[in-house]
CSV table of C-alpha atoms in Angstrom, one decimal:
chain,number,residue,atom,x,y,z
P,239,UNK,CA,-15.8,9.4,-31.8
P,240,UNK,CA,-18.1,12.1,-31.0
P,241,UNK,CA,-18.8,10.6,-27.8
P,242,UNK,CA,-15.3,10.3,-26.7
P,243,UNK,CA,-14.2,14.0,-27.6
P,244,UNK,CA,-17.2,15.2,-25.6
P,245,UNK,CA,-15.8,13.0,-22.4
P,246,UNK,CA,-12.9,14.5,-22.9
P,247,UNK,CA,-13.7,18.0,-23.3
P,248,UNK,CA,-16.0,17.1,-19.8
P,249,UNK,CA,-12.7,16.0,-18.5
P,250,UNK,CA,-11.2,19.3,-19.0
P,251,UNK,CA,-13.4,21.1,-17.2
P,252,UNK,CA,-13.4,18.8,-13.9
P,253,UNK,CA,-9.8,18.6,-13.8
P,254,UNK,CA,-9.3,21.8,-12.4
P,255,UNK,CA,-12.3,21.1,-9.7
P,256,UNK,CA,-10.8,17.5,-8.7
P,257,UNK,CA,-7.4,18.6,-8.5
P,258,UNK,CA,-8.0,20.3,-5.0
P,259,UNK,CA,-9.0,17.0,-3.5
P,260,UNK,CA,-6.1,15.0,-4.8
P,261,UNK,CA,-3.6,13.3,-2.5
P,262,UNK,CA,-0.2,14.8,-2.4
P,263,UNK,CA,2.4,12.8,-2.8
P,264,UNK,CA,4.8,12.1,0.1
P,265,UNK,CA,7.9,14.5,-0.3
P,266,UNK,CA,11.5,12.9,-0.4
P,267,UNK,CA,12.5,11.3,2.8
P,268,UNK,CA,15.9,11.0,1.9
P,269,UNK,CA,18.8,13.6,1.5
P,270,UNK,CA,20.0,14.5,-2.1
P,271,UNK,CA,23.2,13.5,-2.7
P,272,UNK,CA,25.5,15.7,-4.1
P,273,UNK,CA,27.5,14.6,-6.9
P,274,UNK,CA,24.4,13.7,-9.2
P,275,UNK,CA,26.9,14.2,-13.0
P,276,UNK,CA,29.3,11.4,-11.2
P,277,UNK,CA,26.4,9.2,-10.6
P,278,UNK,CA,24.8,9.6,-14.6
P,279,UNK,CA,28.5,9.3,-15.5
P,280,UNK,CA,29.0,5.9,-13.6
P,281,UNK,CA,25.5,4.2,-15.1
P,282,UNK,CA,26.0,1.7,-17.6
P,283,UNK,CA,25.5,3.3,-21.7
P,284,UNK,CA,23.1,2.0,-23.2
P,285,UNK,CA,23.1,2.3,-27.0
P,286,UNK,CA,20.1,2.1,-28.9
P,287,UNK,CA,19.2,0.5,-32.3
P,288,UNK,CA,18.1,2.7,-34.9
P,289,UNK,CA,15.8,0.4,-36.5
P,290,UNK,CA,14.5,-1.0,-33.6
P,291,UNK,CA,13.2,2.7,-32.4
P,292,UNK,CA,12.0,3.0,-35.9
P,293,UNK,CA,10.2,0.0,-36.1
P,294,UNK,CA,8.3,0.7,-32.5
P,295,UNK,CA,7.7,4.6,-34.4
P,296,UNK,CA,10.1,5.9,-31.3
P,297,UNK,CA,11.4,9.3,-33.6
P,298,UNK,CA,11.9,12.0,-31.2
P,299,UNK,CA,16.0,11.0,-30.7
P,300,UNK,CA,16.4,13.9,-33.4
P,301,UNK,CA,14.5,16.7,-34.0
P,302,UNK,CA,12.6,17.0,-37.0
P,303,UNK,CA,9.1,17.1,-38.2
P,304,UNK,CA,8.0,13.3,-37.1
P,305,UNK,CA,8.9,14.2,-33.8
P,306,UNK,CA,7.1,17.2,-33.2
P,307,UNK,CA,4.0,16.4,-31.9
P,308,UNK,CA,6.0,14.7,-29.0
P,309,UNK,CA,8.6,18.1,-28.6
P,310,UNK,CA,5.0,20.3,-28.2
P,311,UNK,CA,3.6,17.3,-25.6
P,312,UNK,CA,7.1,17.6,-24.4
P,313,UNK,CA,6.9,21.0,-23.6
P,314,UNK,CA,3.5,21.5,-22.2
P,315,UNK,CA,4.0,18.6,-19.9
P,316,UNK,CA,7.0,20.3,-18.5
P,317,UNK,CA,5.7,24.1,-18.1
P,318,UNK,CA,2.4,22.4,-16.3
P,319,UNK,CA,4.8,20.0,-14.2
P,320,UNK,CA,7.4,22.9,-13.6
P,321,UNK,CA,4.8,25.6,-12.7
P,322,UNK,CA,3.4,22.8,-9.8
P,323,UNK,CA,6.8,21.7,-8.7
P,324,UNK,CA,5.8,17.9,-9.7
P,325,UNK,CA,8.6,15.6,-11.2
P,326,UNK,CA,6.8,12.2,-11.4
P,327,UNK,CA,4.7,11.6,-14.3
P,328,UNK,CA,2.7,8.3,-14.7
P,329,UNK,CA,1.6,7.4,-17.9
P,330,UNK,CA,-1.2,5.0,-18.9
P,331,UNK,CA,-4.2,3.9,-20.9
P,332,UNK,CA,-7.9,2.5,-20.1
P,333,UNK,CA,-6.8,-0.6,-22.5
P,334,UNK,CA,-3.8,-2.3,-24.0
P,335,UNK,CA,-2.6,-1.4,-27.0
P,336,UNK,CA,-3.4,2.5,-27.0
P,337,UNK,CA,-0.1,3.4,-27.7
P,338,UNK,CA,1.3,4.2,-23.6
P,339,UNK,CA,4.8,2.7,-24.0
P,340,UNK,CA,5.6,4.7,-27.5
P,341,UNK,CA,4.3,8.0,-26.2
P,342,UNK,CA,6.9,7.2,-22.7
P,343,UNK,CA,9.5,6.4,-25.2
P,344,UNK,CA,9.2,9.5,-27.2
P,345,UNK,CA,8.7,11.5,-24.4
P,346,UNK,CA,11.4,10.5,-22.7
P,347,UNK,CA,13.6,10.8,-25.6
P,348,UNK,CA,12.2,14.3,-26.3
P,349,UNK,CA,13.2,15.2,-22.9
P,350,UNK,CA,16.4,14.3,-23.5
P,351,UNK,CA,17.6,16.9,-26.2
P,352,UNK,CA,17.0,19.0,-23.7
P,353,UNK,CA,20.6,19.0,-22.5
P,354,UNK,CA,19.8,20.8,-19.2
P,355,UNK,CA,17.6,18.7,-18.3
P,356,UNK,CA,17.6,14.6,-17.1
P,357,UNK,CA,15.1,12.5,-17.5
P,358,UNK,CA,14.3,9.0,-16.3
P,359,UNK,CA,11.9,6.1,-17.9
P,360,UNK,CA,10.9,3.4,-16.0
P,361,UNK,CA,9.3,0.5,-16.9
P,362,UNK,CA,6.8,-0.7,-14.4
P,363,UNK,CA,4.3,-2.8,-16.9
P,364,UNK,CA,5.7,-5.5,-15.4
P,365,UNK,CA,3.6,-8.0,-16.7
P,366,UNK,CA,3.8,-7.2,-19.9
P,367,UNK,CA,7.1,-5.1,-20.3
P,368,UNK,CA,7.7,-3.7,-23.6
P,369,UNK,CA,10.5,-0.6,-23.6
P,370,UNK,CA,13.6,-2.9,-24.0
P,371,UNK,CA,11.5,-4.3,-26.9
P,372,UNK,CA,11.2,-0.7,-28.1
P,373,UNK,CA,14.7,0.0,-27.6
P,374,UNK,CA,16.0,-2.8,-28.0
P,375,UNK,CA,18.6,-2.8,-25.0
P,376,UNK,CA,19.1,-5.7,-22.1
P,377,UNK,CA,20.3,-4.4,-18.7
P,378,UNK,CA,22.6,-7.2,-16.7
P,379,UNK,CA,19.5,-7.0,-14.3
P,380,UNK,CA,15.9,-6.3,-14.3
P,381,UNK,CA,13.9,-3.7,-12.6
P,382,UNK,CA,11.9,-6.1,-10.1
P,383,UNK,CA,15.3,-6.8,-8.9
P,384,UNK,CA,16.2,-3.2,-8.6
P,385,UNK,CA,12.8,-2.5,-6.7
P,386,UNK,CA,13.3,-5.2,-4.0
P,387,UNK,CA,16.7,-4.4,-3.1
P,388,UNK,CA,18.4,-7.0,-4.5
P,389,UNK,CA,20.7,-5.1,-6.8
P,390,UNK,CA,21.0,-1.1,-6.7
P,391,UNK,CA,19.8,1.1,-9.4
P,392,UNK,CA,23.3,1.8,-10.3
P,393,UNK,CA,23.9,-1.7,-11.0
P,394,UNK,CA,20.8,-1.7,-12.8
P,395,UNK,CA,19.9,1.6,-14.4
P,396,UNK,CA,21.3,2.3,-18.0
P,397,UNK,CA,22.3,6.0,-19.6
P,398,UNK,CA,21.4,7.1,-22.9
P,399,UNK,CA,23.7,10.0,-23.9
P,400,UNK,CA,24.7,12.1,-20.4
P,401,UNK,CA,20.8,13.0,-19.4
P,402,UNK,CA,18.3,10.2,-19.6
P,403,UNK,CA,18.0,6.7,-17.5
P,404,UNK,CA,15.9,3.6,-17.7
P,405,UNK,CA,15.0,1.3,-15.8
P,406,UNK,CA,14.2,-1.9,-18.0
P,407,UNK,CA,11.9,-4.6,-16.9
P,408,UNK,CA,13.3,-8.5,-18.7
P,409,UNK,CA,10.6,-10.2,-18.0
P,410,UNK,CA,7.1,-10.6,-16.4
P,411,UNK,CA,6.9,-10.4,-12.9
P,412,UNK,CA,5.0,-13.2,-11.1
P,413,UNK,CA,3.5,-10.9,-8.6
P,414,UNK,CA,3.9,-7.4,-9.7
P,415,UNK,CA,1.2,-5.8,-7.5
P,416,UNK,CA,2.9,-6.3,-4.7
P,417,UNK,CA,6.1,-5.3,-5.9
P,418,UNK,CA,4.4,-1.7,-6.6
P,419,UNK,CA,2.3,-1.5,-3.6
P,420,UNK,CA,5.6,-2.6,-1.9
P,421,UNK,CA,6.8,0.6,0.9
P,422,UNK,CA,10.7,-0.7,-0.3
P,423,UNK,CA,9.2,0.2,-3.9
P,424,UNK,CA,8.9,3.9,-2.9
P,425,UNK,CA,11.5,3.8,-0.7
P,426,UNK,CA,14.4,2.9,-3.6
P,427,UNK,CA,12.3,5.7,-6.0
P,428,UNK,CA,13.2,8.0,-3.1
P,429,UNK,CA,16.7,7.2,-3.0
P,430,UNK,CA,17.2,7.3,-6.9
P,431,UNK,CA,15.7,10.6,-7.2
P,432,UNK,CA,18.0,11.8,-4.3
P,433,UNK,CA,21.2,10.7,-5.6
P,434,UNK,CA,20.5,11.1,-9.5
P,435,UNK,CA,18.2,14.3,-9.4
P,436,UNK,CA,16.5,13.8,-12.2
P,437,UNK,CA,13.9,16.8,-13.4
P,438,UNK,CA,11.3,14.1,-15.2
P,439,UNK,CA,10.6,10.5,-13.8
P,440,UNK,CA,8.4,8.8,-16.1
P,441,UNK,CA,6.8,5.7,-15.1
P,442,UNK,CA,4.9,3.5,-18.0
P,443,UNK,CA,2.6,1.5,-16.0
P,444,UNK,CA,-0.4,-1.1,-17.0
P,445,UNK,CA,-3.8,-0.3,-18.8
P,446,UNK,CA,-6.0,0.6,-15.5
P,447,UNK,CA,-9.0,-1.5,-16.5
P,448,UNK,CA,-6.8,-4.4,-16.9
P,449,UNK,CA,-5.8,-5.1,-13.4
P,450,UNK,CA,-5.0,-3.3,-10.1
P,451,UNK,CA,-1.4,-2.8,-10.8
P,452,UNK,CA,-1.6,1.1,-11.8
P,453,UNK,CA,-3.9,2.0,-8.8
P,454,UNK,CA,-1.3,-0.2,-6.3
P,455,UNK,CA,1.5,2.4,-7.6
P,456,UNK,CA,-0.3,5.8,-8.3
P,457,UNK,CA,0.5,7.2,-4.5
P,458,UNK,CA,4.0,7.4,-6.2
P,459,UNK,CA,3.6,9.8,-8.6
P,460,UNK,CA,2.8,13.6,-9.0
P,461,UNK,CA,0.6,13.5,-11.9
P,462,UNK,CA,-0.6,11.2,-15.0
P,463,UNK,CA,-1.1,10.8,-18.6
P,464,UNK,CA,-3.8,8.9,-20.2
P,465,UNK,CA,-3.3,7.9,-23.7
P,466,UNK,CA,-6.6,6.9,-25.4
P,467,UNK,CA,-6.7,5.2,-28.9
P,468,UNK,CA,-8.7,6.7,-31.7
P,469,UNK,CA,-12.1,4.4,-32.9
P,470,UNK,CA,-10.9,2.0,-29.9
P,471,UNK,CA,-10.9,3.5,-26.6
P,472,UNK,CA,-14.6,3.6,-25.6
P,473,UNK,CA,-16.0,6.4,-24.1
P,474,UNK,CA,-17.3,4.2,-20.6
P,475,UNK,CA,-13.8,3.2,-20.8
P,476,UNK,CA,-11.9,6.8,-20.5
P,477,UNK,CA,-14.4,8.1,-18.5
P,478,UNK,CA,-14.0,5.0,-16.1
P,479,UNK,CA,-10.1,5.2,-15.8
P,480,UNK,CA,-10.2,9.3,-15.8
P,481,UNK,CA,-12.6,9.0,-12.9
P,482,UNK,CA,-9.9,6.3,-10.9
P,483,UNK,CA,-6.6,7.6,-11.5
P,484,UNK,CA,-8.1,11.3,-9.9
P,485,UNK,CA,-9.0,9.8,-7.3
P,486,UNK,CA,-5.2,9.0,-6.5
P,487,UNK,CA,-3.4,11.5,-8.1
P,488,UNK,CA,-3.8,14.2,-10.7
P,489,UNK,CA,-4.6,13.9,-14.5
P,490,UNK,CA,-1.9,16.2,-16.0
P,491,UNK,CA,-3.7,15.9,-19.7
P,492,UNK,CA,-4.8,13.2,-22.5
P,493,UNK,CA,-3.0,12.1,-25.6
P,494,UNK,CA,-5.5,11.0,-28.7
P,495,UNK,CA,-3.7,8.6,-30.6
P,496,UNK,CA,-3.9,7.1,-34.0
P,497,UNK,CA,-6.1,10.2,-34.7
P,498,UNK,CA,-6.6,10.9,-38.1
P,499,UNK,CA,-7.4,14.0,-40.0
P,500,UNK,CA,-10.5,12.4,-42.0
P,501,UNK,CA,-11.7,11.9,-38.6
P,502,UNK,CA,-12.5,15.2,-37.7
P,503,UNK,CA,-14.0,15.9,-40.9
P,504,UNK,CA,-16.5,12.6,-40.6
């Protein structure tokens, strides 16, 4: 444990030096529409299942104490986004099962009582594609149909109250790099985020040591979140994926979960 809070302590203090040599994402190439409410309005509601959200430990739907460790990540995402004019946020883990798709979930969710703002979750594990698991919702059509231009996103896309959007994989993909490395992949991003105007897209995307899915799509985004697991992320593994996803794009922060208070006290 002492190992891994030194890497990332080392991580904070390169972040800043790395950040200047980080590829910018391309800029919109399409022109934002301009009835964005009529085009939330027109999605497809998607009501969620209480129990599922608990079950999955998804608690930031309503404010209260549960939820505020993800209403503080919430809110220091969004001043360091605002303040750099990003509105794509990957999010991601060294290894499976560090807790990726409930911190995207909650996040998103958190977002979300924030009624001036919209937020968007998309999810692009799409081998192993979890948040209509979490949810428990089923779109008429998945998201790998959505990304090749088979169906639009309004045909696809489902709305949660009046301000947040997802984008729901229903099964694994048989060639999912492709689909993310795919131009037509950040074309239709470009068109959604010109006709919807969301201020947050959030992208849950595969482990990085896993596969080369996360480093086909990176070029997408503004900015990522790694989410390490307490006593099972390694330290050669955070250091390894911190070190991979800079190279593409920048690392907004890291989320330590499952981290206990007895931890810190040995």
């Amino acid at each position: 444990m002492e190992k891994l809070q030194a890497a990332l302590e080392k991580a904070r203090q390169t972040r800043a030096v790395r950040s200047s040599t980080v590829p910018t994402r391309q800029q919109l190439r399409v022109t934002p529409a301009s009835d964005a409410d009529g085009a939330w309005q027109a999605l497809a509601p998607a009501d969620l299942d209480e129990a599922a959200l608990s079950q999955h430990l998804i608690v930031t739907r309503e404010a209260g104490v549960e939820a505020t460790p993800f209403d503080i990540l919430r809110t220091k995402a969004l001043l360091q986004m605002r303040q750099n004019g990003w509105k794509r946020l990957a999010i991601t883990s060294p290894m499976p099962n560090s807790g990726k798709t409930t911190v995207a979930c909650n996040l998103a969710l958190a977002l979300g009582r924030q009624r001036d703002l919209r937020a968007m979750l998309f999810d692009l594990d799409l081998r192993d594609p979890s948040v209509h698991d979490f949810l428990n919702v089923t779109p008429e059509h998945g998201i790998g149909e959505m990304l090749s231009g088979r169906v639009p996103f309004a045909a696809q896309g489902l709305r949660h109250g009046g301000n947040v959007a997802f984008s729901i994989s229903l099964h694994p993909e048989p060639d999912p790099t492709r689909l993310l490395l795919a131009e037509e992949t950040a074309e239709r991003l470009d068109e959604i985020e010109a006709v919807y105007k969301p201020d947050v897209m959030i992208f849950d995307l595969p482990s990085v040591l896993v596969n080369d899915d996360t480093r086909a799509f990176l070029k997408n985004v503004d900015c990522a979140l790694i989410v390490i697991r307490a006593e099972a992320t390694r330290h050669a593994q955070f250091d390894t994926c911190e070190r991979e996803i800079a190279e593409h794009t920048n690392v907004l922060g890291v989320v330590l979960n499952a981290y206990r208070q007895a931890d810190a006290k040995g």
